[in-house]
Coordinates of C-alpha atoms in Angstrom, one line a residue:
M838 CA 0.0 0.0 0.0
T839 CA 1.0 3.6 -0.4
A840 CA 0.5 6.6 1.9
P841 CA 1.3 10.3 1.5
L842 CA 3.7 11.7 4.0
R843 CA 1.2 13.7 6.1
H844 CA 2.0 12.6 9.6
D845 CA 4.8 12.7 12.2
G846 CA 6.0 9.3 13.0
N847 CA 6.8 10.3 16.6
A848 CA 3.0 10.7 17.1
G849 CA 2.8 6.9 16.9
R850 CA 5.0 6.5 20.0
S851 CA 2.9 6.5 23.1
D852 CA 3.9 7.9 26.5
T853 CA 2.9 4.5 27.9
D854 CA 5.7 2.9 25.9
P855 CA 8.8 4.9 27.2
G856 CA 11.3 2.3 26.1
G857 CA 9.8 2.1 22.6
D858 CA 9.5 -1.7 22.7
R859 CA 6.1 -1.8 21.1
W860 CA 7.1 0.8 18.5
R861 CA 10.2 -1.2 17.6
T862 CA 8.1 -4.3 17.2
F863 CA 5.8 -2.4 14.9
S864 CA 8.7 -0.9 12.9
R865 CA 10.1 -4.4 12.3
A866 CA 6.8 -5.5 10.9
I867 CA 6.6 -2.7 8.3
D868 CA 8.9 -1.8 5.4
L869 CA 8.8 1.8 4.4
E870 CA 10.2 3.1 1.1
R871 CA 10.7 6.8 0.7
T872 CA 9.6 7.8 -2.8
W873 CA 8.5 10.9 -4.8
L874 CA 5.0 11.7 -6.1
G875 CA 5.9 14.3 -8.7
E876 CA 7.7 17.0 -6.7
R877 CA 6.1 15.9 -3.4
K878 CA 7.6 13.5 -0.8
D879 CA 5.8 10.2 -0.5
V880 CA 6.2 6.9 1.2
R881 CA 5.2 3.3 0.3
L882 CA 4.4 0.9 3.2
T883 CA 4.5 -2.8 2.9
L884 CA 4.3 -5.7 5.4
A885 CA 7.8 -7.0 6.1
D886 CA 8.6 -10.6 5.5
I887 CA 9.5 -11.4 9.1
E888 CA 9.7 -15.2 8.7
S889 CA 12.4 -15.0 6.0
G890 CA 15.1 -14.1 8.5
A891 CA 17.0 -10.9 9.1
P892 CA 15.3 -7.8 7.6
P893 CA 17.1 -6.0 4.7
A894 CA 19.5 -3.3 5.6
T895 CA 17.9 0.1 6.2
P896 CA 18.8 2.5 3.3
A897 CA 20.9 5.5 4.2
V898 CA 19.2 8.8 4.7
D899 CA 18.8 11.0 1.6
P900 CA 18.9 14.6 2.7
Y901 CA 17.4 15.7 -0.6
W902 CA 14.3 13.7 0.3
T903 CA 14.4 15.0 3.9
Y904 CA 14.5 18.6 2.7
G905 CA 12.0 18.1 -0.2
M906 CA 14.3 18.7 -3.2
A907 CA 12.8 16.3 -5.8
P908 CA 14.8 14.8 -8.7
G909 CA 15.1 17.5 -11.3
D910 CA 14.9 20.3 -8.8
D911 CA 17.1 23.2 -10.1
Q912 CA 18.8 23.5 -6.7
R913 CA 20.3 20.0 -6.9
G914 CA 24.0 19.9 -7.8
H915 CA 25.0 23.4 -6.8
L916 CA 23.9 24.5 -3.4
S917 CA 24.7 24.3 0.3
W918 CA 22.5 25.1 3.2
M919 CA 22.3 25.0 7.0
R920 CA 19.3 24.3 9.3
G921 CA 19.8 26.3 12.4
G922 CA 23.0 24.9 13.9
D923 CA 23.3 22.4 16.7
E924 CA 21.9 24.1 19.7
P925 CA 18.2 24.1 18.7
W926 CA 18.1 20.4 18.1
R927 CA 20.0 19.7 21.3
R928 CA 17.6 21.7 23.3
E929 CA 14.6 20.0 21.6
N930 CA 16.1 16.6 22.3
R931 CA 16.5 17.5 26.0
L932 CA 12.9 18.7 26.2
L933 CA 11.6 15.5 24.6
C934 CA 13.5 13.1 26.9
D935 CA 13.3 10.4 24.2
M936 CA 15.7 7.5 24.7
D937 CA 16.6 7.0 21.0
R938 CA 17.2 10.8 20.5
D939 CA 19.4 10.8 23.6
I940 CA 21.4 8.0 22.2
M941 CA 22.0 9.7 18.9
Q942 CA 22.8 13.0 20.6
H943 CA 25.2 11.3 22.9
A944 CA 27.1 10.0 19.8
L945 CA 27.4 13.4 18.3
E946 CA 28.2 15.4 21.5
P947 CA 32.0 15.2 21.0
L948 CA 31.5 17.2 17.8
C949 CA 29.5 19.8 19.7
Q950 CA 32.0 20.0 22.6
A951 CA 34.8 20.6 20.0
H952 CA 32.8 23.5 18.6
L953 CA 32.1 21.5 15.5
G954 CA 28.4 21.1 16.1
M955 CA 27.4 23.2 13.1
A956 CA 28.7 20.3 11.0
V957 CA 25.6 18.3 11.9
T958 CA 23.3 20.7 10.1
D959 CA 25.7 22.1 7.4
F960 CA 24.7 20.4 4.1
A961 CA 26.2 20.4 0.7
G962 CA 24.4 19.3 -2.5
Y963 CA 27.2 19.5 -5.1
W964 CA 25.9 16.4 -6.8
E965 CA 22.6 15.9 -8.4
D966 CA 22.1 12.4 -7.1
H967 CA 23.0 12.9 -3.4
S968 CA 23.9 15.4 -0.7
V969 CA 25.8 15.1 2.6
S970 CA 26.3 17.0 5.8
A971 CA 29.8 18.2 7.0
A972 CA 29.5 15.8 10.0
H973 CA 28.6 12.9 7.8
V974 CA 31.7 13.5 5.6
L975 CA 34.0 13.9 8.6
L976 CA 32.8 10.7 10.4
K977 CA 33.0 8.8 7.1
L978 CA 36.6 10.1 6.7
W979 CA 37.5 9.0 10.2
A980 CA 35.9 5.5 9.7
A981 CA 37.8 5.0 6.4
R982 CA 41.2 6.2 7.5
H983 CA 44.0 4.7 5.4
E984 CA 46.4 2.3 7.2
E985 CA 49.2 3.3 4.8
S986 CA 51.4 6.2 5.9
A987 CA 51.1 7.9 2.5
A988 CA 48.4 7.7 -0.1
P989 CA 46.8 10.0 -2.7
P990 CA 43.8 12.0 -1.4
S991 CA 40.6 10.1 -1.9
E992 CA 37.4 11.5 -3.2
L993 CA 36.3 11.7 0.4
H994 CA 39.3 13.8 1.4
R995 CA 38.6 16.2 -1.5
T996 CA 34.9 16.4 -0.6
A997 CA 35.7 17.2 3.0
L998 CA 38.2 20.0 2.0
H999 CA 35.7 21.4 -0.5
M1000 CA 33.0 21.5 2.1
A1001 CA 35.3 23.2 4.6
L1002 CA 36.0 26.0 2.1
H1003 CA 32.7 26.4 0.3
S1004 CA 29.7 25.2 2.2
L1005 CA 29.2 28.4 4.3
P1006 CA 29.6 32.1 3.6
G1007 CA 32.9 32.8 5.4
A1008 CA 32.3 36.6 5.3
Q1009 CA 29.7 36.1 8.0
P1010 CA 31.5 36.3 11.5
E1011 CA 29.2 33.7 13.1
F1012 CA 30.6 31.0 10.8
Q1013 CA 34.3 31.8 10.8
D1014 CA 35.4 30.0 13.9
F1015 CA 33.6 26.8 12.9
I1016 CA 35.0 26.9 9.4
E1017 CA 38.6 27.2 10.7
R1018 CA 38.0 24.4 13.2
Y1019 CA 36.5 22.2 10.6
L1020 CA 39.2 23.0 8.1
R1021 CA 42.0 22.2 10.6
T1022 CA 40.2 18.9 11.5
V1023 CA 40.0 17.9 7.9
L1024 CA 43.6 18.8 7.3
H1025 CA 44.6 16.5 10.2
E1026 CA 43.1 13.7 8.1
W1027 CA 45.1 14.8 5.1
R1028 CA 48.3 14.7 7.2
A1029 CA 47.4 11.0 8.0
I1030 CA 47.9 10.2 4.3
G1031 CA 51.2 12.1 4.1
R1032 CA 49.9 15.5 3.0
H1033 CA 51.3 18.4 5.1
P1034 CA 49.8 21.8 4.2
G1035 CA 51.8 24.4 6.1
E1036 CA 50.5 27.0 8.4
A1037 CA 51.0 29.7 5.7
W1038 CA 48.6 27.8 3.5
V1039 CA 46.0 27.7 6.3
E1040 CA 46.4 31.4 7.1
Q1041 CA 46.2 32.4 3.5
T1042 CA 43.2 30.2 2.9
M1043 CA 41.3 31.5 6.0
A1044 CA 41.9 35.1 4.9
I1045 CA 40.2 34.3 1.6
V1046 CA 37.4 32.5 3.5
R1047 CA 36.7 35.5 5.6
S1048 CA 36.2 37.5 2.5
N1049 CA 33.9 34.9 0.8
H1050 CA 30.3 36.1 0.1
S1051 CA 27.9 35.6 -2.7
G1052 CA 28.8 37.5 -5.8
N1053 CA 32.6 38.0 -5.3
T1054 CA 35.6 36.1 -6.6
A1055 CA 36.7 34.5 -3.3
G1056 CA 35.1 31.2 -4.4
R1057 CA 37.4 30.9 -7.4
E1058 CA 40.4 31.9 -5.2
L1059 CA 39.5 29.1 -2.8
D1060 CA 39.4 26.7 -5.8
R1061 CA 43.0 27.7 -6.6
Q1062 CA 44.0 27.1 -3.0
E1063 CA 42.5 23.5 -3.3
D1064 CA 44.5 23.0 -6.5
A1065 CA 47.7 24.2 -4.9
L1066 CA 47.3 21.8 -2.0
L1067 CA 46.7 18.9 -4.5
D1068 CA 49.7 19.9 -6.7
D1069 CA 52.1 20.6 -3.8
P1070 CA 51.5 18.6 -0.7
D1071 CA 54.3 20.2 1.2

């Protein structure tokens, strides 16, 4: 069966089920496919084949679907956006006192404590088929760290660097501290593969970032900084 997305799934969780056991049992019995109905988000619900063994792996979150950017949307492929920063959702989670939300927030709190919480809601859609958050890229980079002492930068390394330099307007003071912290964290992962951008490169790059706003040439200058790092690792 199919059903338009017109409800909040949290509404199905009862106060009389604080541990969520009945909700989890229900979620195991239902398969949900996130789809599109034209330009609108839609879902398709089917009964899960519980007797066949382990359920299929849950698909990864598609932020384009979450934010309602349908395939063919003109914004796909060349935008970045932020939804509020980390403090609003942390306060909301504390208010809700929900076990599963607490577990997820606990996992992300080290980022917030390191003043990298904006990475959770800082998204980039530089590709038409997928988009990612800065936190997603950073965690994926950590999880896939190369064992070799030296290796060429992977596409993940390049994506993390590009997000550090381009995903937020660096000319706005409220973003500058986060951008520099995120950039230095990403560059630490570059050093793990034998790339050692010097402090001069970082200072020069951040000076360009602080002048970066829509409509000027700072974006192209930052592209050249990326190229310089790729061409001259030392």
